[in-house]
mmCIF file of C-alpha atoms in Angstrom:
data_model
loop_
_atom_site.group_PDB
_atom_site.id
_atom_site.type_symbol
_atom_site.label_atom_id
_atom_site.label_comp_id
_atom_site.label_asym_id
_atom_site.label_seq_id
_atom_site.Cartn_x
_atom_site.Cartn_y
_atom_site.Cartn_z
ATOM 1 C CA MET A 1 0.000 0.000 0.000
ATOM 2 C CA ALA A 2 1.355 3.433 -0.968
ATOM 3 C CA GLU A 3 2.521 5.681 1.856
ATOM 4 C CA GLU A 4 0.180 8.555 2.678
ATOM 5 C CA LEU A 5 1.405 11.901 1.335
ATOM 6 C CA ARG A 6 2.081 14.450 4.077
ATOM 7 C CA ILE A 7 1.495 18.097 3.174
ATOM 8 C CA ILE A 8 2.169 20.990 5.538
ATOM 9 C CA VAL A 9 -0.597 23.598 5.324
ATOM 10 C CA LEU A 10 0.318 27.116 6.415
ATOM 11 C CA ASP A 11 -2.856 29.008 7.265
ATOM 12 C CA GLY A 12 -2.825 32.774 6.704
ATOM 13 C CA ASP A 13 -4.845 35.950 6.733
ATOM 14 C CA GLU A 14 -8.019 37.354 5.190
ATOM 15 C CA THR A 15 -8.661 36.501 1.513
ATOM 16 C CA GLY A 16 -5.402 34.532 1.419
ATOM 17 C CA GLN A 17 -6.909 32.068 3.890
ATOM 18 C CA GLU A 18 -10.167 31.922 1.943
ATOM 19 C CA LEU A 19 -8.286 31.038 -1.247
ATOM 20 C CA LEU A 20 -6.254 28.396 0.582
ATOM 21 C CA GLU A 21 -9.396 26.719 1.862
ATOM 22 C CA GLN A 22 -10.742 26.495 -1.681
ATOM 23 C CA ALA A 23 -7.404 25.131 -2.948
ATOM 24 C CA LEU A 24 -7.532 22.385 -0.307
ATOM 25 C CA ARG A 25 -10.809 21.176 -1.778
ATOM 26 C CA VAL A 26 -8.854 20.098 -4.868
ATOM 27 C CA LEU A 27 -6.654 17.893 -2.679
ATOM 28 C CA ASP A 28 -9.617 15.900 -1.393
ATOM 29 C CA PRO A 29 -8.823 12.184 -1.932
ATOM 30 C CA GLU A 30 -12.212 11.787 -3.599
ATOM 31 C CA VAL A 31 -10.974 14.219 -6.264
ATOM 32 C CA THR A 32 -7.315 13.202 -6.618
ATOM 33 C CA GLN A 33 -7.558 9.529 -5.635
ATOM 34 C CA VAL A 34 -4.428 10.169 -3.578
ATOM 35 C CA GLU A 35 -4.446 9.763 0.181
ATOM 36 C CA VAL A 36 -3.013 12.865 1.856
ATOM 37 C CA SER A 37 -2.384 13.947 5.417
ATOM 38 C CA LEU A 38 -2.826 17.696 5.901
ATOM 39 C CA GLU A 39 -0.913 19.118 8.860
ATOM 40 C CA HIS A 40 -1.938 22.697 9.704
ATOM 41 C CA TYR A 41 0.124 25.537 11.180
ATOM 42 C CA ASP A 42 -1.544 28.853 11.967
ATOM 43 C CA LEU A 43 0.586 31.627 10.425
ATOM 44 C CA SER A 44 -2.041 34.315 10.842
ATOM 45 C CA LEU A 45 -0.687 37.642 12.055
ATOM 46 C CA GLY A 46 -2.266 37.268 15.495
ATOM 47 C CA ASN A 47 -0.724 33.851 16.107
ATOM 48 C CA ARG A 48 2.690 34.943 14.845
ATOM 49 C CA ARG A 49 2.578 37.796 17.336
ATOM 50 C CA ASN A 50 1.383 35.510 20.134
ATOM 51 C CA THR A 51 4.193 33.013 19.531
ATOM 52 C CA GLY A 52 6.926 35.496 18.653
ATOM 53 C CA ASN A 53 7.253 33.769 15.236
ATOM 54 C CA GLU A 54 7.927 30.405 16.886
ATOM 55 C CA VAL A 55 5.047 28.918 14.883
ATOM 56 C CA VAL A 56 6.845 29.951 11.662
ATOM 57 C CA SER A 57 9.996 28.079 12.676
ATOM 58 C CA GLU A 58 7.920 25.027 13.628
ATOM 59 C CA ALA A 59 6.232 25.116 10.220
ATOM 60 C CA ALA A 60 9.601 25.386 8.468
ATOM 61 C CA THR A 61 10.896 22.311 10.323
ATOM 62 C CA ALA A 62 7.779 20.361 9.374
ATOM 63 C CA MET A 63 8.066 21.390 5.708
ATOM 64 C CA SER A 64 11.714 20.362 5.658
ATOM 65 C CA GLU A 65 10.714 16.894 6.856
ATOM 66 C CA ALA A 66 7.607 16.489 4.674
ATOM 67 C CA ARG A 67 9.108 18.216 1.598
ATOM 68 C CA PHE A 68 5.677 19.528 0.619
ATOM 69 C CA GLY A 69 3.880 22.658 1.752
ATOM 70 C CA LEU A 70 0.960 24.866 0.767
ATOM 71 C CA LYS A 71 0.840 28.404 2.165
ATOM 72 C CA ALA A 72 -1.848 31.067 2.291
ATOM 73 C CA ALA A 73 -1.030 34.734 1.784
ATOM 74 C CA THR A 74 -0.123 36.428 5.058
ATOM 75 C CA ILE A 75 0.043 39.988 6.347
ATOM 76 C CA THR A 76 3.479 41.553 6.786
ATOM 77 C CA PRO A 77 3.075 44.357 9.350
ATOM 78 C CA GLU A 78 4.817 47.683 8.858
ATOM 79 C CA GLY A 79 6.313 48.254 12.301
ATOM 80 C CA ALA A 80 10.055 47.765 12.702
ATOM 81 C CA ASP A 81 9.486 46.046 16.065
ATOM 82 C CA ASP A 82 6.706 43.771 14.792
ATOM 83 C CA VAL A 83 6.973 40.141 13.621
ATOM 84 C CA GLY A 84 7.985 40.959 10.043
ATOM 85 C CA SER A 85 7.577 38.673 7.048
ATOM 86 C CA PRO A 86 6.971 34.946 7.662
ATOM 87 C CA ASN A 87 8.033 34.288 4.069
ATOM 88 C CA ARG A 88 11.555 35.505 4.766
ATOM 89 C CA ILE A 89 11.855 33.276 7.833
ATOM 90 C CA LEU A 90 10.561 30.230 5.945
ATOM 91 C CA ARG A 91 12.988 30.744 3.045
ATOM 92 C CA GLU A 92 15.975 31.198 5.313
ATOM 93 C CA GLU A 93 15.188 28.182 7.510
ATOM 94 C CA LEU A 94 14.460 25.979 4.478
ATOM 95 C CA ASP A 95 17.650 27.200 2.771
ATOM 96 C CA GLY A 96 15.558 28.307 -0.195
ATOM 97 C CA LYS A 97 17.385 30.035 -3.014
ATOM 98 C CA VAL A 98 14.890 30.555 -5.857
ATOM 99 C CA ILE A 99 11.279 31.708 -6.183
ATOM 100 C CA ILE A 100 9.520 31.307 -9.515
ATOM 101 C CA ARG A 101 6.253 32.976 -10.502
ATOM 102 C CA THR A 102 4.807 32.452 -13.965
ATOM 103 C CA GLY A 103 2.042 34.450 -15.601
ATOM 104 C CA ARG A 104 0.059 32.719 -18.339
ATOM 105 C CA ARG A 105 -2.661 34.064 -20.577
ATOM 106 C CA ILE A 106 -6.198 32.896 -19.910
ATOM 107 C CA PRO A 107 -7.580 31.420 -23.173
ATOM 108 C CA GLY A 108 -9.988 33.782 -24.871
ATOM 109 C CA VAL A 109 -8.729 36.813 -22.937
ATOM 110 C CA THR A 110 -6.817 39.631 -24.605
ATOM 111 C CA PRO A 111 -3.884 40.607 -22.359
ATOM 112 C CA VAL A 112 -2.428 44.065 -21.799
ATOM 113 C CA ALA A 113 0.298 45.060 -24.300
ATOM 114 C CA GLY A 114 -0.507 42.065 -26.479
ATOM 115 C CA VAL A 115 1.663 39.689 -24.423
ATOM 116 C CA HIS A 116 0.437 36.195 -25.267
ATOM 117 C CA TYR A 117 3.364 34.007 -24.187
ATOM 118 C CA PRO A 118 4.129 32.936 -20.598
ATOM 119 C CA ILE A 119 6.429 35.174 -18.545
ATOM 120 C CA ALA A 120 8.306 33.565 -15.659
ATOM 121 C CA VAL A 121 10.066 35.648 -13.012
ATOM 122 C CA VAL A 122 12.928 33.719 -11.386
ATOM 123 C CA ARG A 123 13.671 35.609 -8.201
ATOM 124 C CA MET A 124 16.294 35.383 -5.508
ATOM 125 C CA ALA A 125 14.603 33.891 -2.430
ATOM 126 C CA VAL A 126 16.904 35.288 0.251
ATOM 127 C CA GLY A 127 19.204 38.232 0.846
ATOM 128 C CA ASP A 128 19.283 41.600 -0.921
ATOM 129 C CA ALA A 129 16.867 44.124 0.643
ATOM 130 C CA TYR A 130 15.089 41.452 2.706
ATOM 131 C CA GLY A 131 16.536 40.945 6.157
ATOM 132 C CA ALA A 132 19.059 43.750 5.577
ATOM 133 C CA LYS A 133 20.437 45.546 8.616
ATOM 134 C CA GLN A 134 18.883 49.012 8.890
ATOM 135 C CA TRP A 135 19.538 51.961 11.162
ATOM 136 C CA ARG A 136 19.337 55.762 11.378
ATOM 137 C CA GLU A 137 21.788 58.365 12.603
ATOM 138 C CA ASP A 138 21.714 62.105 13.211
ATOM 139 C CA GLU A 139 24.299 63.827 11.049
ATOM 140 C CA ASN A 140 24.870 67.588 10.956
ATOM 141 C CA GLY A 141 21.338 68.372 12.040
ATOM 142 C CA ASP A 142 19.792 65.919 9.571
ATOM 143 C CA GLU A 143 18.612 62.330 9.951
ATOM 144 C CA THR A 144 20.270 59.733 7.723
ATOM 145 C CA ALA A 145 19.008 56.188 7.122
ATOM 146 C CA TYR A 146 21.331 53.302 6.261
ATOM 147 C CA ARG A 147 20.767 49.797 4.999
ATOM 148 C CA THR A 148 23.350 47.058 4.605
ATOM 149 C CA GLU A 149 22.337 44.478 1.990
ATOM 150 C CA ARG A 150 24.095 41.305 0.929
ATOM 151 C CA ILE A 151 23.841 38.670 -1.774
ATOM 152 C CA SER A 152 25.936 35.541 -2.279
ATOM 153 C CA ARG A 153 27.391 34.004 -5.398
ATOM 154 C CA SER A 154 25.799 30.638 -4.636
ATOM 155 C CA VAL A 155 22.309 32.189 -4.675
ATOM 156 C CA CYS A 156 23.112 34.210 -7.817
ATOM 157 C CA ARG A 157 24.306 31.006 -9.480
ATOM 158 C CA ALA A 158 21.133 29.154 -8.448
ATOM 159 C CA VAL A 159 18.909 31.926 -9.876
ATOM 160 C CA ALA A 160 20.866 32.026 -13.133
ATOM 161 C CA GLU A 161 20.939 28.251 -13.595
ATOM 162 C CA TYR A 162 17.270 27.800 -12.756
ATOM 163 C CA GLY A 163 16.407 30.655 -15.096
ATOM 164 C CA PHE A 164 18.129 29.065 -18.069
ATOM 165 C CA ARG A 165 16.707 25.637 -17.305
ATOM 166 C CA THR A 166 13.222 27.154 -17.141
ATOM 167 C CA ALA A 167 13.737 28.912 -20.479
ATOM 168 C CA GLU A 168 14.929 25.616 -21.941
ATOM 169 C CA ARG A 169 11.779 23.875 -20.734
ATOM 170 C CA LEU A 170 9.475 26.641 -21.982
ATOM 171 C CA GLN A 171 11.389 26.949 -25.258
ATOM 172 C CA GLY A 172 11.770 30.632 -24.528
ATOM 173 C CA ARG A 173 14.558 33.078 -23.814
ATOM 174 C CA VAL A 174 16.214 34.622 -20.791
ATOM 175 C CA TYR A 175 15.499 38.344 -20.713
ATOM 176 C CA GLY A 176 16.330 41.197 -18.357
ATOM 177 C CA GLY A 177 18.708 41.398 -15.419
ATOM 178 C CA PRO A 178 19.823 43.759 -12.642
ATOM 179 C CA LYS A 179 21.204 47.302 -12.909
ATOM 180 C CA TRP A 180 24.766 46.050 -13.340
ATOM 181 C CA THR A 181 26.069 49.272 -14.878
ATOM 182 C CA VAL A 182 25.309 51.334 -11.772
ATOM 183 C CA SER A 183 26.233 48.575 -9.303
ATOM 184 C CA PRO A 184 28.957 46.451 -10.955
ATOM 185 C CA VAL A 185 30.225 44.947 -7.689
ATOM 186 C CA TYR A 186 26.892 44.159 -6.007
ATOM 187 C CA GLU A 187 24.333 43.665 -8.797
ATOM 188 C CA GLY A 188 27.103 42.746 -11.205
ATOM 189 C CA MET A 189 27.504 39.441 -9.369
ATOM 190 C CA LEU A 190 24.140 38.241 -10.689
ATOM 191 C CA LYS A 191 25.053 39.463 -14.193
ATOM 192 C CA GLU A 192 28.317 37.470 -14.043
ATOM 193 C CA GLU A 193 26.426 34.300 -13.150
ATOM 194 C CA LEU A 194 23.871 34.925 -15.901
ATOM 195 C CA ASP A 195 26.686 35.260 -18.438
ATOM 196 C CA ALA A 196 28.260 32.042 -17.163
ATOM 197 C CA ALA A 197 24.946 30.186 -17.319
ATOM 198 C CA SER A 198 24.498 31.418 -20.880
ATOM 199 C CA GLU A 199 27.751 29.709 -21.828
ATOM 200 C CA ARG A 200 26.584 26.460 -20.213
ATOM 201 C CA HIS A 201 23.232 26.680 -22.030
ATOM 202 C CA SER A 202 24.343 28.056 -25.382
ATOM 203 C CA ASP A 203 21.156 26.820 -27.080
ATOM 204 C CA VAL A 204 18.974 29.163 -24.964
ATOM 205 C CA PRO A 205 18.547 32.708 -26.349
ATOM 206 C CA TYR A 206 19.903 35.273 -23.898
ATOM 207 C CA ASP A 207 19.027 38.964 -23.963
ATOM 208 C CA PRO A 208 20.522 40.801 -20.940
ATOM 209 C CA VAL A 209 18.716 44.081 -20.310
ATOM 210 C CA LEU A 210 18.930 46.532 -17.388
ATOM 211 C CA ILE A 211 16.027 46.312 -14.954
ATOM 212 C CA ASP A 212 14.480 49.666 -15.893
ATOM 213 C CA ALA A 213 14.595 48.799 -19.597
ATOM 214 C CA THR A 214 13.082 45.418 -18.710
ATOM 215 C CA TYR A 215 9.968 47.117 -17.335
ATOM 216 C CA ALA A 216 9.741 49.316 -20.421
ATOM 217 C CA GLY A 217 10.099 46.329 -22.725
ATOM 218 C CA LEU A 218 7.384 44.383 -20.929
ATOM 219 C CA ILE A 219 4.805 47.152 -21.047
ATOM 220 C CA SER A 220 5.506 47.905 -24.715
ATOM 221 C CA GLY A 221 4.891 44.253 -25.565
ATOM 222 C CA GLY A 222 7.515 44.224 -28.294
ATOM 223 C CA VAL A 223 9.860 41.819 -26.509
ATOM 224 C CA ALA A 224 7.332 39.100 -25.769
ATOM 225 C CA ASP A 225 7.519 37.240 -29.092
ATOM 226 C CA ALA A 226 8.312 34.020 -27.197
ATOM 227 C CA PRO A 227 8.092 32.779 -23.586
ATOM 228 C CA LEU A 228 10.254 34.991 -21.370
ATOM 229 C CA VAL A 229 12.214 34.078 -18.260
ATOM 230 C CA ILE A 230 13.344 37.064 -16.175
ATOM 231 C CA PRO A 231 16.019 36.386 -13.517
ATOM 232 C CA ALA A 232 16.090 38.998 -10.773
ATOM 233 C CA LEU A 233 17.431 40.102 -7.428
ATOM 234 C CA ASN A 234 15.111 39.591 -4.459
ATOM 235 C CA ARG A 235 13.614 43.105 -4.370
ATOM 236 C CA ASP A 236 13.443 43.468 -8.174
ATOM 237 C CA GLY A 237 11.820 40.059 -8.508
ATOM 238 C CA ASP A 238 9.188 40.889 -5.916
ATOM 239 C CA CYS A 239 8.186 43.995 -7.886
ATOM 240 C CA LEU A 240 8.419 42.253 -11.264
ATOM 241 C CA ALA A 241 6.160 39.371 -10.236
ATOM 242 C CA ASP A 242 3.437 41.761 -9.078
ATOM 243 C CA PHE A 243 3.840 43.671 -12.349
ATOM 244 C CA VAL A 244 3.904 40.687 -14.707
ATOM 245 C CA LEU A 245 0.733 38.999 -13.457
ATOM 246 C CA PRO A 246 -1.561 41.993 -14.171
ATOM 247 C CA VAL A 247 0.112 42.396 -17.574
ATOM 248 C CA ARG A 248 -1.153 38.901 -18.367
ATOM 249 C CA LEU A 249 -4.726 39.852 -17.439
ATOM 250 C CA ASP A 250 -7.486 41.129 -19.638
ATOM 251 C CA ARG A 251 -7.649 44.709 -20.792
ATOM 252 C CA ARG A 252 -11.434 44.860 -20.980
ATOM 253 C CA ARG A 253 -12.775 45.117 -24.475
ATOM 254 C CA ARG A 254 -15.113 47.986 -25.128
ATOM 255 C CA VAL A 255 -18.317 46.978 -26.868
ATOM 256 C CA ARG A 256 -19.168 49.526 -29.523
ATOM 257 C CA PRO A 257 -22.844 50.159 -30.250
ATOM 258 C CA ALA A 258 -24.020 49.105 -33.702
ATOM 259 C CA ARG A 259 -24.283 51.937 -36.148
ATOM 260 C CA ALA A 260 -27.730 52.873 -37.301
ATOM 261 C CA GLY A 261 -28.102 52.138 -40.937
#
């Protein structure tokens, strides 16, 4: 008899929790014909505050053991002294390196900018602006804010390699990149790994473009003549994913009244 599949369910907040509950209906054994064991952890904002994020660490340990997890959207509070983002804690404790979000056109729907092919954002999962050390100092009668960010070559290499493998699978091309001209030491590290991955995957089209030009290219629609894979730093990828998904949605068609004749 096949072993029961264990899935860690991370409950969340508001509409995120409502969507999760509907998603779990699809996992009903009567639907899938697969026996599953659903193990719940309450990652709602109130419970994270009550446990001082201990519940997030417990969920990460369980996911590491089970190797499967399904998470609802959660609230990240604004206060510097609050519990912060559970996503960051989960990624760090699971040693996650890559996040991928893919936008696909809904059949029969005309997308914004005429983008019909899938667009996948391959984003750094840890480091960069997330979890950076931040502080403020008074200087010459003014207040100055500082932030110390870091990225590692191993994570840059993972993003680059996964990006090219995804493009290979989608039969698309790798497009975009960081602002390596302004930040050749920091952001240039990801560009170096993208160039190296391009040499390893010479059959995959590679079009490195600065991040600002990447946004412009996506909204103009002229670049999306094939599936696109966009590798990105953590902060850039977060913004890109939220940008790409609406671009794939319908720009409502206006129904023109019939002309009298």
